Amino acid sequence: DTGVSQDPRHKITKRGQNVTFRCDPISEHNRLYWYRQTLGQGPEFLTYFQNEAQLEKSRLLSDRFSAERPKGSFSTLEIQRTEQGDSAMYLCASSSPQEAGPYNEQFFGPGTRLTVL
Amino acid sequence: GQNIDQPTEMTATEGAIVQINCTYQTSGFNGLFWYQQHAGEAPTFLSYNVLDGLEEKGRFSSFLSRSKGYSYLLLKELQMKDSASYLCAAAQGAGNKLTFGGGTRVLVKP
C-alpha cells in the first residue's frame, strides 16, 4: 500500500480558468476528505465522502467548487472560474472506521498546491 | 461555533522538553488528534485522545481534559528533526471531520 496519492502536485492557472484535482485514497478506505490549507494556517475542512456518497460540505465550499467520488474509490475536486483567493494547498485524506485501530486516524496525501495568477 | 487555539510559535533547545497547549470548543466532539507537519509536506498522525488522561508514545505524550476543553502535546528529548508545525485537531460528528487549530511552529536549536 503506497498511501494516499494526489495529482497533480502543483498547478498554476490563470484567474477564471477551471481546474480539477484527483485523489486516490488508501485501498478500501471508505471515507475520503478534502481540506484546504493556506500558508501558516491549519487545514480547513471542505467536504467528505463515505463510499460514493457526499455526506457533508463546508460553507467554504462555494458553488464554484464540486467534488465527486463516482465509484467510491478515487475522488475529484473541481474549481470553476478560479479566483486568486483559491490559491492554497488542497489536501486529501482517507480513513476506514471498520478497519481502523484504536485511533481511526485520517491519512493525508501530499497535497496539490494551486496558484491562481 | 468551532474554535481551536494553540500558540503560533515555540523555540526550544535540542534535548529539552516542550509542551504545546491547545484549547478547543467544538460540538459533537469525538476526540483530539495531534499531527506533525514539516514544511511543504502532508500532516502525519502523532497521537489521539478521546478519554481524559495521558497517552504516551515514545518521546511524544498527549493529554486531554474534556471538561476543560484542553489538551497538550509533550515532546521530550527534542531532536533537530522535530522542528516542524504541530497541529491540534478536534474530530467532530458522525463523519469524524477534523477542525484544526492554526498550528504551532516549533523551532529546535542546537
Coordinates of N, CA and C in Angstrom, one line a residue:
Chain A
D1 N 0.8 -1.2 0.0 CA 0.0 0.0 0.0 C 0.9 1.2 0.0
T2 N 0.6 2.2 -1.0 CA 1.5 3.3 -1.1 C 1.0 4.5 -0.5
G3 N -0.1 4.5 0.2 CA -0.7 5.6 0.9 C -1.6 6.4 0.0
V4 N -2.0 7.6 0.4 CA -2.9 8.5 -0.3 C -2.1 9.2 -1.4
S5 N -2.5 9.2 -2.6 CA -1.8 10.0 -3.6 C -2.7 11.0 -4.2
Q6 N -2.1 12.1 -4.7 CA -2.8 13.2 -5.3 C -2.1 13.7 -6.5
D7 N -2.9 14.1 -7.5 CA -2.4 14.6 -8.8 C -3.2 15.7 -9.3
P8 N -2.6 16.8 -9.8 CA -1.1 17.0 -9.8 C -0.6 17.5 -8.5
R9 N 0.7 17.6 -8.3 CA 1.3 18.1 -7.1 C 1.3 19.6 -7.1
H10 N 1.4 20.2 -8.3 CA 1.4 21.6 -8.4 C 0.6 22.0 -9.6
K11 N -0.2 23.1 -9.5 CA -1.0 23.6 -10.6 C -0.9 25.1 -10.6
I12 N -0.5 25.7 -11.7 CA -0.6 27.1 -11.9 C -1.6 27.4 -12.9
T13 N -2.5 28.3 -12.7 CA -3.5 28.6 -13.6 C -3.8 30.1 -13.6
K14 N -4.5 30.6 -14.6 CA -4.9 32.0 -14.7 C -6.3 32.1 -14.1
R15 N -6.6 33.3 -13.5 CA -7.9 33.6 -13.0 C -9.0 33.3 -14.0
G16 N -10.0 32.7 -13.6 CA -11.1 32.4 -14.5 C -11.1 31.1 -15.1
Q17 N -10.0 30.4 -15.1 CA -9.9 29.0 -15.6 C -10.5 28.0 -14.6
N18 N -10.8 26.8 -15.2 CA -11.3 25.7 -14.3 C -10.1 24.8 -14.1
V19 N -10.1 24.2 -12.9 CA -9.0 23.2 -12.6 C -9.7 22.0 -11.9
T20 N -9.1 20.8 -12.1 CA -9.6 19.6 -11.5 C -8.4 18.9 -10.8
F21 N -8.6 18.4 -9.6 CA -7.6 17.7 -8.9 C -8.1 16.3 -8.6
R22 N -7.2 15.3 -8.5 CA -7.6 14.0 -8.2 C -6.9 13.4 -7.0
C23 N -7.7 12.6 -6.2 CA -7.1 12.0 -5.0 C -7.4 10.5 -5.1
D24 N -6.4 9.7 -4.9 CA -6.6 8.2 -4.7 C -6.3 7.8 -3.3
P25 N -7.3 7.4 -2.6 CA -7.2 7.1 -1.2 C -6.4 5.7 -1.0
I26 N -6.2 5.4 0.2 CA -5.6 4.1 0.6 C -6.7 3.0 0.2
S27 N -6.3 2.0 -0.4 CA -7.2 0.9 -0.8 C -8.2 0.5 0.2
E28 N -9.5 0.5 -0.1 CA -10.5 0.0 0.7 C -10.9 1.0 1.9
H29 N -10.2 2.2 1.9 CA -10.7 3.2 2.9 C -12.0 3.7 2.4
N30 N -13.1 3.7 3.2 CA -14.3 4.1 2.7 C -14.6 5.6 2.9
R31 N -13.8 6.2 3.7 CA -14.1 7.7 3.9 C -12.9 8.4 3.3
L32 N -13.3 9.5 2.6 CA -12.4 10.4 1.9 C -12.7 11.8 2.2
Y33 N -11.7 12.6 2.5 CA -11.9 14.0 3.0 C -11.1 14.9 2.1
W34 N -11.6 16.1 1.9 CA -10.9 17.2 1.3 C -10.8 18.4 2.3
Y35 N -9.5 18.9 2.3 CA -9.2 20.0 3.2 C -8.4 21.1 2.3
R36 N -8.5 22.3 2.7 CA -7.7 23.4 2.1 C -6.8 24.0 3.2
Q37 N -5.6 24.3 2.8 CA -4.6 24.9 3.7 C -3.9 26.0 3.1
T38 N -4.0 27.2 3.7 CA -3.2 28.3 3.3 C -2.0 28.5 4.1
L39 N -1.0 29.2 3.6 CA 0.3 29.3 4.3 C 0.2 29.8 5.7
G40 N 0.8 29.1 6.6 CA 0.8 29.5 8.0 C -0.5 29.2 8.8
Q41 N -1.4 28.5 8.1 CA -2.6 28.1 8.8 C -2.8 26.6 8.9
G42 N -3.7 26.2 9.7 CA -4.1 24.7 9.7 C -5.0 24.4 8.6
P43 N -5.2 23.2 8.2 CA -6.1 22.8 7.2 C -7.5 23.1 7.6
E44 N -8.4 23.4 6.6 CA -9.8 23.7 6.8 C -10.6 22.6 6.1
F45 N -11.6 22.1 6.7 CA -12.4 21.0 6.2 C -13.3 21.6 5.0
L46 N -13.3 20.9 3.9 CA -14.2 21.3 2.8 C -15.4 20.3 2.6
T47 N -15.1 19.0 2.5 CA -16.2 18.0 2.3 C -15.6 16.6 2.6
Y48 N -16.6 15.7 2.8 CA -16.2 14.3 2.9 C -17.2 13.3 2.3
F49 N -16.7 12.2 1.9 CA -17.5 11.1 1.3 C -17.4 9.9 2.2
Q50 N -18.5 9.2 2.2 CA -18.4 7.8 2.7 C -18.9 6.9 1.5
N51 N -17.9 6.1 1.1 CA -18.1 5.4 -0.2 C -18.4 6.5 -1.3
E52 N -19.4 6.4 -2.0 CA -19.7 7.3 -3.1 C -20.5 8.5 -2.7
A53 N -21.1 8.4 -1.5 CA -22.0 9.5 -1.0 C -21.3 10.6 -0.4
Q54 N -21.6 11.8 -0.8 CA -21.0 13.1 -0.2 C -21.9 13.4 0.9
L55 N -21.4 13.3 2.1 CA -22.3 13.4 3.3 C -22.2 14.8 4.0
E56 N -21.2 15.5 3.8 CA -21.1 16.9 4.4 C -20.3 17.8 3.6
K57 N -20.7 19.1 3.5 CA -20.0 20.1 2.8 C -19.9 21.3 3.7
S58 N -18.7 21.9 3.7 CA -18.5 23.1 4.5 C -19.1 24.3 3.8
R59 N -19.3 25.3 4.5 CA -19.8 26.6 3.9 C -18.7 27.2 3.1
L60 N -17.4 26.8 3.3 CA -16.3 27.3 2.5 C -16.4 26.8 1.1
L61 N -17.2 25.7 0.8 CA -17.3 25.1 -0.5 C -18.4 25.9 -1.3
S62 N -18.0 27.0 -2.0 CA -18.9 27.8 -2.7 C -19.4 26.9 -3.9
D63 N -20.4 27.5 -4.7 CA -20.9 26.8 -5.8 C -19.9 26.7 -7.0
R64 N -18.8 27.3 -6.8 CA -17.8 27.1 -7.9 C -17.0 25.8 -7.6
F65 N -17.1 25.2 -6.5 CA -16.4 24.0 -6.1 C -17.4 22.8 -6.2
S66 N -16.9 21.7 -6.8 CA -17.7 20.5 -6.8 C -16.7 19.3 -6.6
A67 N -17.2 18.4 -5.8 CA -16.4 17.2 -5.6 C -17.2 15.9 -5.9
E68 N -16.5 14.9 -6.4 CA -17.2 13.7 -6.8 C -16.4 12.5 -6.3
R69 N -17.1 11.4 -6.1 CA -16.4 10.1 -5.8 C -17.3 9.0 -6.5
P70 N -17.3 9.0 -7.8 CA -18.3 8.2 -8.5 C -18.3 6.7 -8.2
K71 N -17.2 6.1 -7.9 CA -17.3 4.6 -7.7 C -16.8 4.3 -6.3
G72 N -16.8 5.3 -5.4 CA -16.4 5.0 -4.1 C -14.9 4.8 -3.9
S73 N -14.1 5.1 -5.0 CA -12.6 4.9 -4.8 C -12.0 6.2 -4.9
F74 N -11.5 6.6 -6.1 CA -10.8 7.9 -6.2 C -11.9 9.1 -6.2
S75 N -11.4 10.3 -5.9 CA -12.2 11.4 -5.9 C -11.6 12.5 -6.7
T76 N -12.5 13.4 -7.2 CA -12.0 14.6 -7.9 C -12.6 15.8 -7.3
L77 N -11.8 16.9 -7.3 CA -12.3 18.2 -6.8 C -12.1 19.2 -7.9
E78 N -13.2 19.8 -8.4 CA -13.1 20.8 -9.4 C -13.4 22.2 -8.9
I79 N -12.6 23.1 -9.4 CA -12.9 24.5 -9.1 C -13.1 25.2 -10.4
Q80 N -14.3 25.8 -10.5 CA -14.6 26.6 -11.8 C -14.4 28.1 -11.5
R81 N -14.0 28.7 -12.6 CA -13.8 30.2 -12.6 C -12.9 30.6 -11.4
T82 N -11.7 30.0 -11.4 CA -10.8 30.2 -10.3 C -10.6 31.7 -10.0
E83 N -10.4 32.0 -8.7 CA -10.1 33.3 -8.2 C -8.7 33.3 -7.5
Q84 N -8.1 34.4 -7.3 CA -6.8 34.4 -6.7 C -6.9 33.9 -5.2
G85 N -8.0 34.1 -4.6 CA -8.2 33.6 -3.2 C -8.3 32.1 -3.1
D86 N -8.4 31.5 -4.3 CA -8.4 30.0 -4.3 C -7.0 29.4 -4.1
S87 N -6.0 30.2 -4.2 CA -4.6 29.8 -4.1 C -4.4 29.2 -2.7
A88 N -4.0 27.9 -2.7 CA -3.9 27.2 -1.4 C -3.3 25.8 -1.7
M89 N -3.1 25.1 -0.7 CA -2.7 23.6 -0.8 C -4.0 22.9 -0.5
Y90 N -4.4 22.0 -1.5 CA -5.6 21.2 -1.3 C -5.2 19.8 -0.9
L91 N -5.6 19.4 0.3 CA -5.2 18.1 0.9 C -6.3 17.1 0.8
C92 N -6.0 15.9 0.6 CA -7.0 14.8 0.6 C -6.5 13.9 1.7
A93 N -7.5 13.3 2.4 CA -7.2 12.3 3.4 C -8.2 11.2 3.4
S94 N -7.8 10.0 3.9 CA -8.8 8.9 3.9 C -8.7 8.2 5.2
S95 N -9.8 7.5 5.5 CA -9.8 6.7 6.8 C -10.8 5.5 6.6
S96 N -10.7 4.6 7.5 CA -11.5 3.4 7.4 C -12.0 3.0 8.8
P97 N -13.2 3.4 9.2 CA -13.6 3.1 10.5 C -13.7 1.6 10.8
Q98 N -14.0 0.8 9.8 CA -14.2 -0.6 10.0 C -12.8 -1.3 10.3
E99 N -11.8 -0.8 9.6 CA -10.5 -1.5 9.8 C -9.5 -0.8 10.7
A100 N -10.0 0.4 11.2 CA -9.1 1.2 11.9 C -8.7 0.5 13.2
G101 N -7.5 0.9 13.7 CA -7.1 0.5 15.0 C -7.8 1.4 16.0
P102 N -7.1 1.6 17.1 CA -7.8 2.4 18.2 C -7.9 3.9 17.9
Y103 N -7.2 4.4 16.8 CA -7.2 5.8 16.6 C -8.1 6.3 15.5
N104 N -8.4 5.4 14.5 CA -9.2 5.9 13.4 C -8.7 7.2 12.8
E105 N -7.4 7.2 12.6 CA -6.8 8.5 12.1 C -7.0 8.6 10.6
Q106 N -7.0 9.9 10.2 CA -7.0 10.2 8.8 C -5.6 10.2 8.3
F107 N -5.4 9.6 7.1 CA -4.1 9.6 6.5 C -4.1 10.6 5.3
F108 N -3.2 11.5 5.3 CA -3.2 12.6 4.4 C -2.3 12.3 3.2
G109 N -2.7 12.8 2.0 CA -1.9 12.8 0.8 C -0.9 14.0 0.8
P110 N -0.1 14.0 -0.2 CA 1.0 15.1 -0.2 C 0.4 16.5 -0.6
G111 N -0.8 16.5 -1.1 CA -1.5 17.8 -1.5 C -1.2 18.2 -2.9
T112 N -2.1 19.1 -3.4 CA -2.0 19.8 -4.6 C -1.9 21.2 -4.3
R113 N -0.7 21.8 -4.7 CA -0.6 23.3 -4.5 C -1.1 24.0 -5.7
L114 N -2.1 24.8 -5.5 CA -2.7 25.6 -6.5 C -2.3 27.1 -6.4
T115 N -1.8 27.6 -7.5 CA -1.5 29.1 -7.6 C -2.4 29.7 -8.7
V116 N -3.2 30.6 -8.4 CA -4.0 31.3 -9.4 C -3.4 32.7 -9.6
L117 N -3.0 32.9 -10.9 CA -2.4 34.2 -11.2 C -3.4 35.3 -11.6
Chain B
G1 N -19.9 28.3 17.8 CA -19.1 27.8 16.7 C -17.9 27.0 17.2
Q2 N -17.1 26.6 16.2 CA -15.9 25.8 16.5 C -14.7 26.7 16.7
N3 N -13.9 26.4 17.7 CA -12.7 27.2 17.9 C -11.6 26.4 18.5
I4 N -10.5 26.4 17.9 CA -9.3 25.6 18.4 C -8.1 26.6 18.5
D5 N -7.6 26.8 19.7 CA -6.5 27.7 19.9 C -5.2 27.1 20.3
Q6 N -4.1 27.4 19.7 CA -2.8 27.0 20.1 C -1.8 28.1 19.8
P7 N -0.6 28.1 20.5 CA 0.3 29.1 20.3 C 0.9 29.0 18.9
T8 N 1.3 30.2 18.4 CA 1.8 30.3 17.0 C 3.2 29.7 16.8
E9 N 4.0 29.9 17.8 CA 5.4 29.5 17.6 C 6.1 29.3 19.0
M10 N 7.0 28.3 19.0 CA 7.8 28.0 20.2 C 9.2 27.6 19.8
T11 N 10.1 28.0 20.7 CA 11.5 27.7 20.4 C 12.1 26.9 21.6
A12 N 12.9 25.9 21.3 CA 13.4 25.0 22.4 C 14.8 24.5 22.0
T13 N 15.5 24.1 22.9 CA 16.9 23.6 22.7 C 16.9 22.1 22.5
E14 N 17.8 21.6 21.7 CA 17.9 20.2 21.4 C 18.1 19.5 22.8
G15 N 17.4 18.3 23.0 CA 17.5 17.6 24.2 C 16.5 18.0 25.3
A16 N 15.9 19.2 25.1 CA 15.0 19.7 26.1 C 13.6 19.1 25.9
I17 N 12.6 19.6 26.7 CA 11.2 19.2 26.6 C 10.4 20.5 26.2
V18 N 9.4 20.3 25.4 CA 8.5 21.4 25.0 C 7.0 20.9 25.2
Q19 N 6.2 21.7 25.7 CA 4.8 21.4 25.8 C 3.9 22.4 25.0
I20 N 3.1 21.8 24.1 CA 2.3 22.7 23.3 C 0.8 22.5 23.7
N21 N 0.2 23.6 24.2 CA -1.1 23.6 24.7 C -2.1 23.9 23.6
C22 N -3.3 23.3 23.8 CA -4.4 23.5 22.8 C -5.7 23.6 23.6
T23 N -6.5 24.6 23.3 CA -7.8 24.7 23.9 C -8.8 24.6 22.8
Y24 N -10.0 24.0 23.0 CA -11.0 23.8 22.0 C -12.4 24.0 22.5
Q25 N -13.2 24.4 21.6 CA -14.7 24.5 21.8 C -15.3 24.0 20.6
T26 N -15.9 22.8 20.6 CA -16.5 22.2 19.5 C -17.7 21.4 19.9
S27 N -18.6 21.2 18.9 CA -19.8 20.4 19.1 C -19.5 19.0 18.6
G28 N -20.3 18.0 19.1 CA -20.1 16.6 18.5 C -18.7 16.1 18.6
F29 N -18.1 16.4 19.8 CA -16.6 16.0 19.9 C -16.4 14.5 20.0
N30 N -15.5 14.1 19.1 CA -15.2 12.6 19.1 C -13.7 12.3 19.4
G31 N -13.0 13.3 19.9 CA -11.6 13.1 20.2 C -10.7 14.1 19.7
L32 N -9.5 14.1 20.2 CA -8.5 15.2 19.9 C -7.2 14.5 19.3
F33 N -6.9 15.0 18.1 CA -5.7 14.5 17.4 C -4.6 15.5 17.4
W34 N -3.4 15.0 17.4 CA -2.2 15.8 17.1 C -1.5 15.3 15.9
Y35 N -1.2 16.2 14.9 CA -0.5 15.9 13.7 C 0.8 16.7 13.7
Q36 N 1.8 16.1 13.0 CA 3.1 16.9 12.8 C 3.1 17.2 11.3
Q37 N 3.6 18.4 10.9 CA 3.7 18.7 9.5 C 5.0 19.5 9.3
H38 N 5.8 18.9 8.5 CA 7.0 19.6 8.0 C 6.7 20.4 6.9
A39 N 7.4 21.5 6.7 CA 7.2 22.5 5.6 C 7.0 21.8 4.3
G40 N 5.9 22.1 3.6 CA 5.7 21.6 2.3 C 5.3 20.1 2.2
E41 N 5.0 19.5 3.4 CA 4.7 18.1 3.4 C 3.3 17.9 4.0
A42 N 2.8 16.7 3.9 CA 1.4 16.4 4.4 C 1.5 16.2 5.9
P43 N 0.4 16.5 6.6 CA 0.4 16.2 8.1 C 0.5 14.7 8.3
T44 N 1.2 14.3 9.3 CA 1.3 12.9 9.7 C 0.8 12.7 11.1
F45 N 0.1 11.7 11.4 CA -0.5 11.4 12.7 C 0.5 11.2 13.8
L46 N 0.3 11.8 14.9 CA 1.1 11.6 16.1 C 0.4 10.9 17.2
S47 N -0.8 11.4 17.6 CA -1.5 10.9 18.8 C -2.9 11.2 18.7
Y48 N -3.7 10.5 19.6 CA -5.1 10.6 19.7 C -5.6 10.4 21.1
N49 N -6.4 11.3 21.6 CA -7.0 11.1 22.9 C -8.6 11.3 22.8
V50 N -9.3 10.3 23.4 CA -10.7 10.5 23.4 C -11.2 10.5 24.9
L51 N -10.5 9.8 25.8 CA -10.8 9.9 27.2 C -9.8 10.8 27.9
D52 N -10.2 11.3 29.1 CA -9.3 12.1 29.9 C -8.1 11.3 30.2
G53 N -7.0 12.0 30.2 CA -5.7 11.4 30.7 C -4.6 11.5 29.7
L54 N -3.5 10.8 30.0 CA -2.3 10.9 29.3 C -2.1 9.7 28.4
E55 N -1.7 9.9 27.2 CA -1.3 8.8 26.3 C 0.2 9.0 25.9
E56 N 1.0 8.0 26.1 CA 2.4 8.1 25.9 C 2.8 7.2 24.7
K57 N 3.6 7.8 23.8 CA 4.1 7.0 22.6 C 5.5 7.5 22.4
G58 N 6.4 6.8 23.0 CA 7.8 7.1 22.9 C 8.2 8.4 23.4
R59 N 8.8 9.3 22.6 CA 9.2 10.6 23.1 C 8.0 11.6 23.1
F60 N 6.8 11.2 22.5 CA 5.7 12.1 22.5 C 4.6 11.6 23.4
S61 N 4.0 12.5 24.1 CA 2.8 12.2 25.0 C 1.8 13.2 24.7
S62 N 0.5 12.8 24.9 CA -0.6 13.8 24.7 C -1.6 13.6 25.9
F63 N -2.1 14.7 26.3 CA -3.0 14.8 27.5 C -4.3 15.4 27.0
L64 N -5.4 14.9 27.6 CA -6.8 15.5 27.3 C -7.6 15.7 28.6
S65 N -8.2 16.8 28.7 CA -9.2 17.1 29.7 C -10.5 17.5 29.0
R66 N -11.5 16.7 28.9 CA -12.7 17.0 28.1 C -13.5 18.1 28.9
S67 N -13.5 18.0 30.2 CA -14.3 19.0 30.9 C -13.7 20.4 30.8
K68 N -12.4 20.5 30.6 CA -11.8 21.8 30.4 C -11.6 22.2 29.0
G69 N -11.9 21.3 28.0 CA -11.6 21.6 26.6 C -10.2 21.9 26.4
Y70 N -9.3 21.1 26.9 CA -7.9 21.3 26.9 C -7.1 20.1 26.6
S71 N -6.0 20.3 25.8 CA -5.1 19.2 25.5 C -3.7 19.8 25.5
Y72 N -2.7 18.9 25.6 CA -1.3 19.3 25.4 C -0.6 18.2 24.7
L73 N 0.4 18.5 24.0 CA 1.4 17.6 23.4 C 2.7 17.9 24.0
L74 N 3.3 16.8 24.5 CA 4.6 16.9 25.2 C 5.7 16.2 24.3
L75 N 6.7 17.0 24.0 CA 7.8 16.4 23.2 C 9.0 16.4 24.0
K76 N 9.6 15.2 24.3 CA 10.7 15.0 25.1 C 12.0 14.8 24.3
E77 N 13.1 15.0 24.9 CA 14.4 14.7 24.2 C 14.4 15.3 22.8
L78 N 14.2 16.5 22.7 CA 14.0 17.1 21.4 C 15.2 16.9 20.5
Q79 N 14.9 16.6 19.2 CA 15.9 16.4 18.2 C 15.7 17.5 17.1
M80 N 16.7 17.8 16.4 CA 16.6 18.8 15.3 C 15.5 18.5 14.3
K81 N 15.3 17.2 14.1 CA 14.3 16.8 13.1 C 12.8 17.0 13.6
D82 N 12.7 17.4 14.9 CA 11.4 17.7 15.5 C 10.9 19.1 15.1
S83 N 11.8 19.9 14.5 CA 11.4 21.2 14.0 C 10.4 21.1 12.9
A84 N 9.2 21.5 13.2 CA 8.0 21.3 12.4 C 6.8 22.1 12.9
S85 N 5.7 22.0 12.2 CA 4.5 22.6 12.8 C 3.7 21.5 13.4
Y86 N 3.1 21.7 14.5 CA 2.3 20.7 15.2 C 0.8 21.2 15.3
L87 N -0.1 20.4 14.7 CA -1.4 20.7 14.5 C -2.3 20.0 15.5
C88 N -3.1 20.7 16.3 CA -4.1 20.2 17.2 C -5.5 20.2 16.4
A89 N -6.2 19.1 16.4 CA -7.4 18.9 15.6 C -8.5 18.2 16.4
A90 N -9.7 18.7 16.5 CA -10.8 18.1 17.1 C -11.6 17.3 16.1
A91 N -11.9 16.0 16.3 CA -12.8 15.2 15.5 C -14.2 15.5 15.9
Q92 N -15.1 15.7 14.8 CA -16.4 16.0 15.1 C -17.4 15.3 14.3
G93 N -18.5 15.0 14.9 CA -19.7 14.5 14.1 C -19.5 13.0 13.7
A94 N -20.6 12.5 13.0 CA -20.6 11.2 12.5 C -19.5 10.9 11.6
G95 N -19.1 11.9 10.8 CA -18.0 11.6 9.8 C -16.6 11.9 10.3
N96 N -16.5 12.3 11.6 CA -15.2 12.5 12.2 C -14.4 13.5 11.4
K97 N -15.0 14.5 10.9 CA -14.2 15.6 10.2 C -13.4 16.3 11.2
L98 N -12.2 16.8 10.8 CA -11.3 17.4 11.7 C -11.3 18.9 11.6
T99 N -11.4 19.6 12.7 CA -11.3 21.0 12.8 C -9.9 21.3 13.4
F100 N -9.1 22.0 12.7 CA -7.7 22.2 13.1 C -7.5 23.6 13.7
G101 N -6.5 23.6 14.6 CA -6.0 24.9 15.0 C -5.0 25.4 14.0
G102 N -4.5 26.6 14.2 CA -3.6 27.2 13.3 C -2.2 26.6 13.2
G103 N -1.9 25.7 14.1 CA -0.6 25.1 14.1 C 0.4 25.8 15.0
T104 N 1.3 25.1 15.6 CA 2.3 25.7 16.4 C 3.7 25.3 15.8
R105 N 4.4 26.3 15.4 CA 5.7 26.1 14.7 C 6.7 25.9 15.8
V106 N 7.4 24.8 15.9 CA 8.4 24.5 16.9 C 9.7 24.6 16.2
L107 N 10.6 25.4 16.7 CA 12.0 25.5 16.2 C 12.9 24.9 17.3
V108 N 13.7 23.9 16.9 CA 14.6 23.3 17.8 C 16.0 23.8 17.4
K109 N 16.7 24.4 18.4 CA 18.0 25.0 18.2 C 19.1 24.1 18.9
P110 N 20.3 24.1 18.3 CA 21.3 23.2 18.8 C 21.8 23.7 20.2

